[in-house]
């Protein structure tokens, strides 16, 4: 059953990305844009597009987030993204690491009734061509703004 207090959010997030691949650690600024729709006060689904420079990574994913608190000023959540990962754009369409998941933790802080500050961290896990989990790891840390449309 859908809630009467659903809403949509447009999220724009600059991010700091810490990436470890083949023993090399990189840090760089990136960003993401996502759209999220609350199907209930606790559950949101959406789409996300993220760019990670330094390794030329792109993530285009579907996401689901569970918010522990309904309508509080501070709302912690857990989530999962799944979809298309390409960690080297020039090889993305040759089948190198094109599927992945990204477990994440986050926190939203209400600045105004229509604007939230958001902090999130994610750990993307890419799936190789042979459908086994890879050894490359990354930690994504993002800070950004959510623009809320409707009531939550």
Tab-separated table of N, CA and C in Angstrom:
chain	number	residue	atom	x	y	z
A	1	UNK	N	0.836	-1.172	0.000
A	1	UNK	CA	0.000	0.000	0.000
A	1	UNK	C	0.888	1.244	0.000
A	2	UNK	N	0.601	2.190	-0.874
A	2	UNK	CA	1.358	3.427	-0.958
A	2	UNK	C	0.843	4.423	0.061
A	3	UNK	N	1.736	5.265	0.541
A	3	UNK	CA	1.397	6.260	1.534
A	3	UNK	C	0.823	7.510	0.878
A	4	UNK	N	-0.022	8.245	1.624
A	4	UNK	CA	-0.535	9.526	1.135
A	4	UNK	C	0.520	10.618	1.219
A	5	UNK	N	1.599	10.380	1.955
A	5	UNK	CA	2.615	11.416	2.147
A	5	UNK	C	3.893	11.098	1.374
A	6	UNK	N	3.755	10.595	0.172
A	6	UNK	CA	4.938	10.305	-0.643
A	6	UNK	C	5.482	11.584	-1.260
A	7	UNK	N	6.717	11.520	-1.722
A	7	UNK	CA	7.319	12.664	-2.385
A	7	UNK	C	8.420	12.206	-3.309
A	8	UNK	N	8.981	13.159	-3.998
A	8	UNK	CA	10.141	12.898	-4.852
A	8	UNK	C	11.258	13.827	-4.415
A	9	UNK	N	12.506	13.385	-4.614
A	9	UNK	CA	13.663	14.216	-4.318
A	9	UNK	C	14.597	14.213	-5.517
A	10	UNK	N	15.144	15.375	-5.815
A	10	UNK	CA	16.229	15.507	-6.778
A	10	UNK	C	17.476	15.777	-5.955
A	11	UNK	N	18.519	14.995	-6.157
A	11	UNK	CA	19.717	15.084	-5.335
A	11	UNK	C	20.915	15.422	-6.213
A	12	UNK	N	21.688	16.418	-5.783
A	12	UNK	CA	22.929	16.789	-6.460
A	12	UNK	C	24.032	16.716	-5.409
A	13	UNK	N	25.013	15.832	-5.636
A	13	UNK	CA	26.024	15.598	-4.613
A	13	UNK	C	27.441	15.641	-5.162
A	14	UNK	N	28.235	16.664	-4.791
A	14	UNK	CA	29.666	16.546	-5.008
A	14	UNK	C	30.157	15.425	-4.095
A	15	UNK	N	31.216	14.740	-4.467
A	15	UNK	CA	31.676	13.638	-3.622
A	15	UNK	C	33.183	13.582	-3.559
A	16	UNK	N	33.656	12.951	-2.497
A	16	UNK	CA	35.070	12.634	-2.338
A	16	UNK	C	35.161	11.130	-2.490
A	17	UNK	N	36.043	10.659	-3.334
A	17	UNK	CA	36.133	9.238	-3.630
A	17	UNK	C	37.515	8.722	-3.287
A	18	UNK	N	37.558	7.663	-2.488
A	18	UNK	CA	38.801	6.994	-2.157
A	18	UNK	C	38.769	5.641	-2.833
A	19	UNK	N	39.704	5.394	-3.725
A	19	UNK	CA	39.681	4.189	-4.543
A	19	UNK	C	40.992	3.432	-4.372
A	20	UNK	N	40.898	2.122	-4.134
A	20	UNK	CA	42.065	1.266	-4.107
A	20	UNK	C	41.883	0.205	-5.175
A	21	UNK	N	42.818	0.138	-6.109
A	21	UNK	CA	42.747	-0.853	-7.180
A	21	UNK	C	44.158	-1.325	-7.496
A	22	UNK	N	44.359	-2.623	-7.479
A	22	UNK	CA	45.669	-3.213	-7.780
A	22	UNK	C	46.786	-2.602	-6.944
A	23	UNK	N	46.502	-2.338	-5.662
A	23	UNK	CA	47.510	-1.808	-4.758
A	23	UNK	C	47.766	-0.323	-4.879
A	24	UNK	N	47.042	0.373	-5.720
A	24	UNK	CA	47.212	1.813	-5.904
A	24	UNK	C	46.016	2.519	-5.284
A	25	UNK	N	46.254	3.535	-4.456
A	25	UNK	CA	45.175	4.292	-3.831
A	25	UNK	C	45.067	5.659	-4.496
A	26	UNK	N	43.866	6.049	-4.813
A	26	UNK	CA	43.595	7.343	-5.436
A	26	UNK	C	42.515	8.059	-4.654
A	27	UNK	N	42.576	9.365	-4.615
A	27	UNK	CA	41.515	10.176	-4.028
A	27	UNK	C	41.182	11.269	-5.021
A	28	UNK	N	39.914	11.598	-5.136
A	28	UNK	CA	39.532	12.649	-6.062
A	28	UNK	C	38.112	13.093	-5.834
A	29	UNK	N	37.803	14.239	-6.378
A	29	UNK	CA	36.448	14.771	-6.278
A	29	UNK	C	35.643	14.276	-7.464
A	30	UNK	N	34.401	13.974	-7.231
A	30	UNK	CA	33.504	13.530	-8.290
A	30	UNK	C	32.120	14.087	-8.007
A	31	UNK	N	31.109	13.366	-8.416
A	31	UNK	CA	29.774	13.836	-8.138
A	31	UNK	C	28.714	12.883	-8.624
A	32	UNK	N	27.496	13.154	-8.189
A	32	UNK	CA	26.375	12.323	-8.618
A	32	UNK	C	25.112	13.162	-8.706
A	33	UNK	N	24.193	12.668	-9.513
A	33	UNK	CA	22.851	13.229	-9.637
A	33	UNK	C	21.901	12.051	-9.512
A	34	UNK	N	20.863	12.212	-8.701
A	34	UNK	CA	19.912	11.110	-8.576
A	34	UNK	C	18.505	11.643	-8.387
A	35	UNK	N	17.563	10.792	-8.712
A	35	UNK	CA	16.154	11.053	-8.466
A	35	UNK	C	15.638	9.954	-7.568
A	36	UNK	N	14.889	10.326	-6.553
A	36	UNK	CA	14.410	9.374	-5.562
A	36	UNK	C	12.918	9.623	-5.337
A	37	UNK	N	12.149	8.544	-5.235
A	37	UNK	CA	10.713	8.639	-4.972
A	37	UNK	C	10.381	7.830	-3.726
A	38	UNK	N	9.725	8.465	-2.763
A	38	UNK	CA	9.340	7.778	-1.533
A	38	UNK	C	8.024	7.048	-1.763
A	39	UNK	N	8.064	5.734	-1.724
A	39	UNK	CA	6.845	4.934	-1.857
A	39	UNK	C	6.148	4.807	-0.510
A	40	UNK	N	6.859	5.115	0.569
A	40	UNK	CA	6.304	5.216	1.917
A	40	UNK	C	7.212	6.173	2.676
A	41	UNK	N	6.827	6.585	3.888
A	41	UNK	CA	7.715	7.495	4.633
A	41	UNK	C	9.090	6.903	4.947
A	42	UNK	N	9.223	5.568	4.912
A	42	UNK	CA	10.498	4.929	5.234
A	42	UNK	C	11.257	4.412	4.012
A	43	UNK	N	10.596	4.157	2.895
A	43	UNK	CA	11.226	3.486	1.758
A	43	UNK	C	11.221	4.376	0.517
A	44	UNK	N	12.428	4.536	-0.060
A	44	UNK	CA	12.572	5.322	-1.288
A	44	UNK	C	13.261	4.478	-2.345
A	45	UNK	N	12.856	4.653	-3.601
A	45	UNK	CA	13.511	4.001	-4.729
A	45	UNK	C	13.903	5.085	-5.729
A	46	UNK	N	14.870	4.778	-6.577
A	46	UNK	CA	15.264	5.795	-7.541
A	46	UNK	C	16.356	5.345	-8.476
A	47	UNK	N	16.936	6.331	-9.166
A	47	UNK	CA	18.044	6.116	-10.100
A	47	UNK	C	19.185	7.050	-9.720
A	48	UNK	N	20.404	6.646	-10.049
A	48	UNK	CA	21.575	7.419	-9.661
A	48	UNK	C	22.609	7.356	-10.782
A	49	UNK	N	23.238	8.482	-11.079
A	49	UNK	CA	24.343	8.552	-12.027
A	49	UNK	C	25.512	9.198	-11.302
A	50	UNK	N	26.646	8.482	-11.243
A	50	UNK	CA	27.802	8.935	-10.476
A	50	UNK	C	29.055	8.871	-11.349
A	51	UNK	N	29.933	9.875	-11.218
A	51	UNK	CA	31.210	9.891	-11.929
A	51	UNK	C	32.337	9.954	-10.907
A	52	UNK	N	33.347	9.106	-11.072
A	52	UNK	CA	34.497	9.060	-10.181
A	52	UNK	C	35.747	9.313	-11.021
A	53	UNK	N	36.323	10.527	-10.956
A	53	UNK	CA	37.525	10.810	-11.738
A	53	UNK	C	38.732	10.077	-11.165
A	54	UNK	N	39.833	10.126	-11.848
A	54	UNK	CA	41.044	9.439	-11.416
A	54	UNK	C	41.114	8.046	-12.014
A	55	UNK	N	39.987	7.320	-11.946
A	55	UNK	CA	39.916	6.010	-12.597
A	55	UNK	C	38.868	6.032	-13.706
A	56	UNK	N	38.343	7.208	-14.007
A	56	UNK	CA	37.322	7.366	-15.041
A	56	UNK	C	36.175	6.381	-14.860
A	57	UNK	N	35.652	6.305	-13.661
A	57	UNK	CA	34.564	5.367	-13.377
A	57	UNK	C	33.211	6.046	-13.529
A	58	UNK	N	32.254	5.291	-14.030
A	58	UNK	CA	30.869	5.731	-14.141
A	58	UNK	C	29.996	4.656	-13.501
A	59	UNK	N	29.018	5.097	-12.697
A	59	UNK	CA	28.039	4.180	-12.117
A	59	UNK	C	26.656	4.700	-12.491
A	60	UNK	N	25.860	3.889	-13.145
A	60	UNK	CA	24.465	4.202	-13.454
A	60	UNK	C	23.644	3.096	-12.809
A	61	UNK	N	22.927	3.430	-11.733
A	61	UNK	CA	22.316	2.394	-10.910
A	61	UNK	C	20.867	2.693	-10.554
A	62	UNK	N	20.161	1.641	-10.182
A	62	UNK	CA	18.881	1.742	-9.493
A	62	UNK	C	19.194	1.666	-8.011
A	63	UNK	N	18.401	2.349	-7.190
A	63	UNK	CA	18.686	2.348	-5.763
A	63	UNK	C	17.429	2.157	-4.942
A	64	UNK	N	17.605	1.601	-3.744
A	64	UNK	CA	16.544	1.487	-2.745
A	64	UNK	C	17.153	1.895	-1.409
A	65	UNK	N	16.465	2.775	-0.687
A	65	UNK	CA	16.963	3.277	0.594
A	65	UNK	C	15.876	3.120	1.649
A	66	UNK	N	16.281	2.673	2.842
A	66	UNK	CA	15.351	2.548	3.968
A	66	UNK	C	15.727	3.579	5.019
A	67	UNK	N	14.794	4.485	5.323
A	67	UNK	CA	14.990	5.544	6.316
A	67	UNK	C	14.417	5.074	7.653
A	68	UNK	N	15.242	5.145	8.704
A	68	UNK	CA	14.839	4.632	10.016
A	68	UNK	C	13.818	5.521	10.706
A	69	UNK	N	13.852	6.825	10.457
A	69	UNK	CA	12.931	7.763	11.085
A	69	UNK	C	12.037	8.377	10.021
A	70	UNK	N	10.786	8.672	10.408
A	70	UNK	CA	9.819	9.155	9.428
A	70	UNK	C	10.016	10.621	9.062
A	71	UNK	N	9.711	11.499	9.956
A	71	UNK	CA	9.692	12.928	9.619
A	71	UNK	C	10.520	13.745	10.601
A	72	UNK	N	11.681	13.260	10.942
A	72	UNK	CA	12.547	13.948	11.888
A	72	UNK	C	13.507	14.874	11.140
A	73	UNK	N	14.137	15.790	11.872
A	73	UNK	CA	15.110	16.696	11.253
A	73	UNK	C	16.353	15.933	10.787
A	74	UNK	N	16.730	14.886	11.519
A	74	UNK	CA	17.862	14.047	11.151
A	74	UNK	C	17.330	12.660	10.832
A	75	UNK	N	17.648	12.155	9.627
A	75	UNK	CA	17.121	10.862	9.167
A	75	UNK	C	18.250	9.964	8.675
A	76	UNK	N	18.700	9.005	9.492
A	76	UNK	CA	19.689	8.035	9.011
A	76	UNK	C	19.027	6.998	8.108
A	77	UNK	N	19.813	6.436	7.184
A	77	UNK	CA	19.272	5.404	6.293
A	77	UNK	C	20.350	4.432	5.854
A	78	UNK	N	19.905	3.270	5.381
A	78	UNK	CA	20.765	2.308	4.708
A	78	UNK	C	20.209	2.126	3.304
A	79	UNK	N	21.064	1.725	2.384
A	79	UNK	CA	20.588	1.561	1.020
A	79	UNK	C	21.438	0.603	0.225
A	80	UNK	N	20.956	0.333	-0.978
A	80	UNK	CA	21.666	-0.524	-1.907
A	80	UNK	C	21.434	-0.002	-3.314
A	81	UNK	N	22.529	0.128	-4.063
A	81	UNK	CA	22.453	0.463	-5.482
A	81	UNK	C	22.895	-0.767	-6.272
A	82	UNK	N	22.311	-0.956	-7.440
A	82	UNK	CA	22.715	-2.054	-8.320
A	82	UNK	C	22.559	-1.580	-9.757
A	83	UNK	N	23.549	-1.926	-10.590
A	83	UNK	CA	23.432	-1.535	-11.984
A	83	UNK	C	24.741	-1.582	-12.724
A	84	UNK	N	24.907	-0.641	-13.644
A	84	UNK	CA	26.025	-0.575	-14.575
A	84	UNK	C	27.193	0.159	-13.931
A	85	UNK	N	28.330	-0.520	-13.832
A	85	UNK	CA	29.571	0.097	-13.371
A	85	UNK	C	30.578	-0.025	-14.511
A	86	UNK	N	31.298	1.019	-14.773
A	86	UNK	CA	32.403	0.949	-15.729
A	86	UNK	C	33.569	1.674	-15.100
A	87	UNK	N	34.626	0.943	-14.726
A	87	UNK	CA	35.712	1.623	-14.042
A	87	UNK	C	36.812	2.112	-14.972
A	88	UNK	N	36.689	1.865	-16.244
A	88	UNK	CA	37.536	2.511	-17.235
A	88	UNK	C	36.628	2.790	-18.435
A	89	UNK	N	36.282	4.046	-18.640
A	89	UNK	CA	35.283	4.399	-19.646
A	89	UNK	C	35.646	3.862	-21.025
A	90	UNK	N	36.917	3.922	-21.402
A	90	UNK	CA	37.288	3.473	-22.741
A	90	UNK	C	37.116	1.966	-22.918
A	91	UNK	N	37.039	1.198	-21.814
A	91	UNK	CA	36.842	-0.245	-21.913
A	91	UNK	C	35.447	-0.657	-21.457
A	92	UNK	N	34.582	0.300	-21.165
A	92	UNK	CA	33.279	-0.012	-20.580
A	92	UNK	C	32.444	-0.912	-21.461
A	93	UNK	N	32.506	-0.745	-22.739
A	93	UNK	CA	31.637	-1.503	-23.628
A	93	UNK	C	32.290	-2.777	-24.150
A	94	UNK	N	33.501	-3.072	-23.663
A	94	UNK	CA	34.145	-4.334	-24.037
A	94	UNK	C	33.871	-5.420	-23.006
A	95	UNK	N	33.084	-5.135	-21.985
A	95	UNK	CA	32.692	-6.139	-21.009
A	95	UNK	C	33.521	-6.141	-19.748
A	96	UNK	N	34.357	-5.134	-19.497
A	96	UNK	CA	35.183	-5.106	-18.300
A	96	UNK	C	34.428	-4.480	-17.145
A	97	UNK	N	34.076	-5.262	-16.147
A	97	UNK	CA	33.406	-4.793	-14.936
A	97	UNK	C	32.187	-3.934	-15.247
A	98	UNK	N	31.166	-4.514	-15.763
A	98	UNK	CA	30.022	-3.708	-16.152
A	98	UNK	C	28.816	-3.856	-15.236
A	99	UNK	N	28.829	-4.762	-14.276
A	99	UNK	CA	27.725	-4.890	-13.331
A	99	UNK	C	28.253	-4.748	-11.919
A	100	UNK	N	27.433	-4.209	-11.026
A	100	UNK	CA	27.896	-4.083	-9.657
A	100	UNK	C	26.793	-3.733	-8.692
A	101	UNK	N	27.151	-3.802	-7.409
A	101	UNK	CA	26.261	-3.373	-6.336
A	101	UNK	C	27.022	-2.388	-5.458
A	102	UNK	N	26.294	-1.589	-4.700
A	102	UNK	CA	26.927	-0.610	-3.828
A	102	UNK	C	26.106	-0.468	-2.546
A	103	UNK	N	26.465	-1.220	-1.488
A	103	UNK	CA	25.822	-0.987	-0.197
A	103	UNK	C	26.214	0.396	0.311
A	104	UNK	N	25.290	1.073	1.018
A	104	UNK	CA	25.612	2.428	1.478
A	104	UNK	C	24.899	2.766	2.775
A	105	UNK	N	25.454	3.746	3.479
A	105	UNK	CA	24.889	4.325	4.688
A	105	UNK	C	24.785	5.818	4.473
A	106	UNK	N	23.747	6.431	5.012
A	106	UNK	CA	23.618	7.863	4.811
A	106	UNK	C	22.849	8.542	5.918
A	107	UNK	N	22.822	9.861	5.819
A	107	UNK	CA	22.149	10.701	6.799
A	107	UNK	C	21.634	11.939	6.082
A	108	UNK	N	20.369	12.262	6.288
A	108	UNK	CA	19.812	13.514	5.766
A	108	UNK	C	19.507	14.440	6.939
A	109	UNK	N	19.822	15.735	6.754
A	109	UNK	CA	19.526	16.758	7.752
A	109	UNK	C	18.660	17.827	7.101
A	110	UNK	N	17.483	18.049	7.648
A	110	UNK	CA	16.525	18.994	7.071
A	110	UNK	C	16.973	20.434	7.337
A	111	UNK	N	17.252	21.175	6.251
A	111	UNK	CA	17.607	22.593	6.349
A	111	UNK	C	16.363	23.466	6.288
A	112	UNK	N	15.454	23.140	5.378
A	112	UNK	CA	14.169	23.818	5.225
A	112	UNK	C	13.145	22.724	4.897
A	113	UNK	N	11.870	23.040	4.817
A	113	UNK	CA	10.905	21.994	4.452
A	113	UNK	C	11.162	21.361	3.082
A	114	UNK	N	11.859	22.049	2.192
A	114	UNK	CA	12.099	21.513	0.855
A	114	UNK	C	13.560	21.215	0.543
A	115	UNK	N	14.457	21.421	1.492
A	115	UNK	CA	15.878	21.266	1.224
A	115	UNK	C	16.556	20.483	2.349
A	116	UNK	N	17.278	19.416	1.981
A	116	UNK	CA	18.026	18.597	2.935
A	116	UNK	C	19.505	18.615	2.581
A	117	UNK	N	20.339	18.577	3.601
A	117	UNK	CA	21.760	18.314	3.434
A	117	UNK	C	21.932	16.810	3.593
A	118	UNK	N	22.716	16.186	2.723
A	118	UNK	CA	22.885	14.739	2.788
A	118	UNK	C	24.352	14.373	2.829
A	119	UNK	N	24.668	13.385	3.658
A	119	UNK	CA	25.985	12.772	3.722
A	119	UNK	C	25.775	11.290	3.489
A	120	UNK	N	26.554	10.699	2.585
A	120	UNK	CA	26.465	9.242	2.427
A	120	UNK	C	27.821	8.644	2.126
A	121	UNK	N	27.947	7.377	2.457
A	121	UNK	CA	29.129	6.601	2.141
A	121	UNK	C	28.680	5.327	1.439
A	122	UNK	N	29.468	4.890	0.485
A	122	UNK	CA	29.131	3.670	-0.237
A	122	UNK	C	30.374	2.858	-0.529
A	123	UNK	N	30.180	1.563	-0.709
A	123	UNK	CA	31.280	0.646	-1.010
A	123	UNK	C	30.917	-0.128	-2.267
A	124	UNK	N	31.251	0.403	-3.464
A	124	UNK	CA	30.892	-0.289	-4.701
A	124	UNK	C	31.687	-1.573	-4.907
A	125	UNK	N	30.997	-2.599	-5.326
A	125	UNK	CA	31.609	-3.896	-5.606
A	125	UNK	C	31.277	-4.246	-7.046
A	126	UNK	N	32.299	-4.298	-7.887
A	126	UNK	CA	32.087	-4.577	-9.305
A	126	UNK	C	32.139	-6.081	-9.553
A	127	UNK	N	31.373	-6.517	-10.532
A	127	UNK	CA	31.355	-7.914	-10.943
A	127	UNK	C	32.122	-8.013	-12.261
A	128	UNK	N	33.080	-8.917	-12.318
A	128	UNK	CA	33.887	-9.088	-13.526
A	128	UNK	C	33.126	-9.884	-14.581
A	129	UNK	N	33.734	-9.996	-15.765
A	129	UNK	CA	33.128	-10.750	-16.864
A	129	UNK	C	32.766	-12.168	-16.464
A	130	UNK	N	33.579	-12.772	-15.581
A	130	UNK	CA	33.316	-14.159	-15.191
A	130	UNK	C	32.290	-14.254	-14.046
A	131	UNK	N	31.638	-13.150	-13.728
A	131	UNK	CA	30.579	-13.054	-12.724
A	131	UNK	C	31.071	-13.448	-11.330
A	132	UNK	N	32.317	-13.123	-11.023
A	132	UNK	CA	32.824	-13.272	-9.663
A	132	UNK	C	33.131	-11.880	-9.133
A	133	UNK	N	33.126	-11.719	-7.816
A	133	UNK	CA	33.406	-10.414	-7.256
A	133	UNK	C	34.885	-10.104	-7.372
A	134	UNK	N	35.190	-8.870	-7.738
A	134	UNK	CA	36.560	-8.466	-7.968
A	134	UNK	C	37.289	-8.096	-6.686
A	135	UNK	N	38.589	-7.888	-6.785
A	135	UNK	CA	39.394	-7.544	-5.620
A	135	UNK	C	39.580	-6.034	-5.489
A	136	UNK	N	39.189	-5.268	-6.482
A	136	UNK	CA	39.303	-3.814	-6.400
A	136	UNK	C	38.277	-3.299	-5.399
A	137	UNK	N	38.650	-2.269	-4.646
A	137	UNK	CA	37.709	-1.728	-3.678
A	137	UNK	C	37.700	-0.214	-3.778
A	138	UNK	N	36.627	0.363	-3.329
A	138	UNK	CA	36.491	1.811	-3.340
A	138	UNK	C	35.625	2.221	-2.169
A	139	UNK	N	35.860	3.401	-1.665
A	139	UNK	CA	35.007	4.000	-0.651
A	139	UNK	C	34.557	5.335	-1.206
A	140	UNK	N	33.261	5.535	-1.315
A	140	UNK	CA	32.703	6.787	-1.814
A	140	UNK	C	32.133	7.553	-0.630
A	141	UNK	N	32.467	8.819	-0.524
A	141	UNK	CA	31.928	9.688	0.523
A	141	UNK	C	31.342	10.896	-0.189
A	142	UNK	N	30.051	11.123	-0.017
A	142	UNK	CA	29.396	12.224	-0.717
A	142	UNK	C	28.702	13.172	0.239
A	143	UNK	N	28.713	14.445	-0.116
A	143	UNK	CA	27.983	15.478	0.609
A	143	UNK	C	27.222	16.267	-0.438
A	144	UNK	N	25.930	16.486	-0.220
A	144	UNK	CA	25.178	17.213	-1.228
A	144	UNK	C	23.843	17.696	-0.718
A	145	UNK	N	23.024	18.171	-1.644
A	145	UNK	CA	21.721	18.730	-1.320
A	145	UNK	C	20.617	17.926	-1.992
A	146	UNK	N	19.517	17.742	-1.284
A	146	UNK	CA	18.309	17.142	-1.823
A	146	UNK	C	17.251	18.223	-1.928
A	147	UNK	N	16.629	18.315	-3.081
A	147	UNK	CA	15.512	19.220	-3.293
A	147	UNK	C	14.242	18.376	-3.270
A	148	UNK	N	13.367	18.590	-2.300
A	148	UNK	CA	12.191	17.764	-2.108
A	148	UNK	C	10.981	18.362	-2.808
A	149	UNK	N	10.268	17.505	-3.540
A	149	UNK	CA	9.036	17.900	-4.213
A	149	UNK	C	7.890	17.133	-3.563
A	150	UNK	N	6.969	17.802	-2.911
A	150	UNK	CA	5.865	17.129	-2.234
A	150	UNK	C	6.131	17.003	-0.745
A	151	UNK	N	5.280	16.248	-0.065
A	151	UNK	CA	5.408	16.023	1.373
A	151	UNK	C	6.106	14.720	1.646
A	152	UNK	N	6.811	14.660	2.759
A	152	UNK	CA	7.373	13.351	3.123
A	152	UNK	C	6.922	12.923	4.464
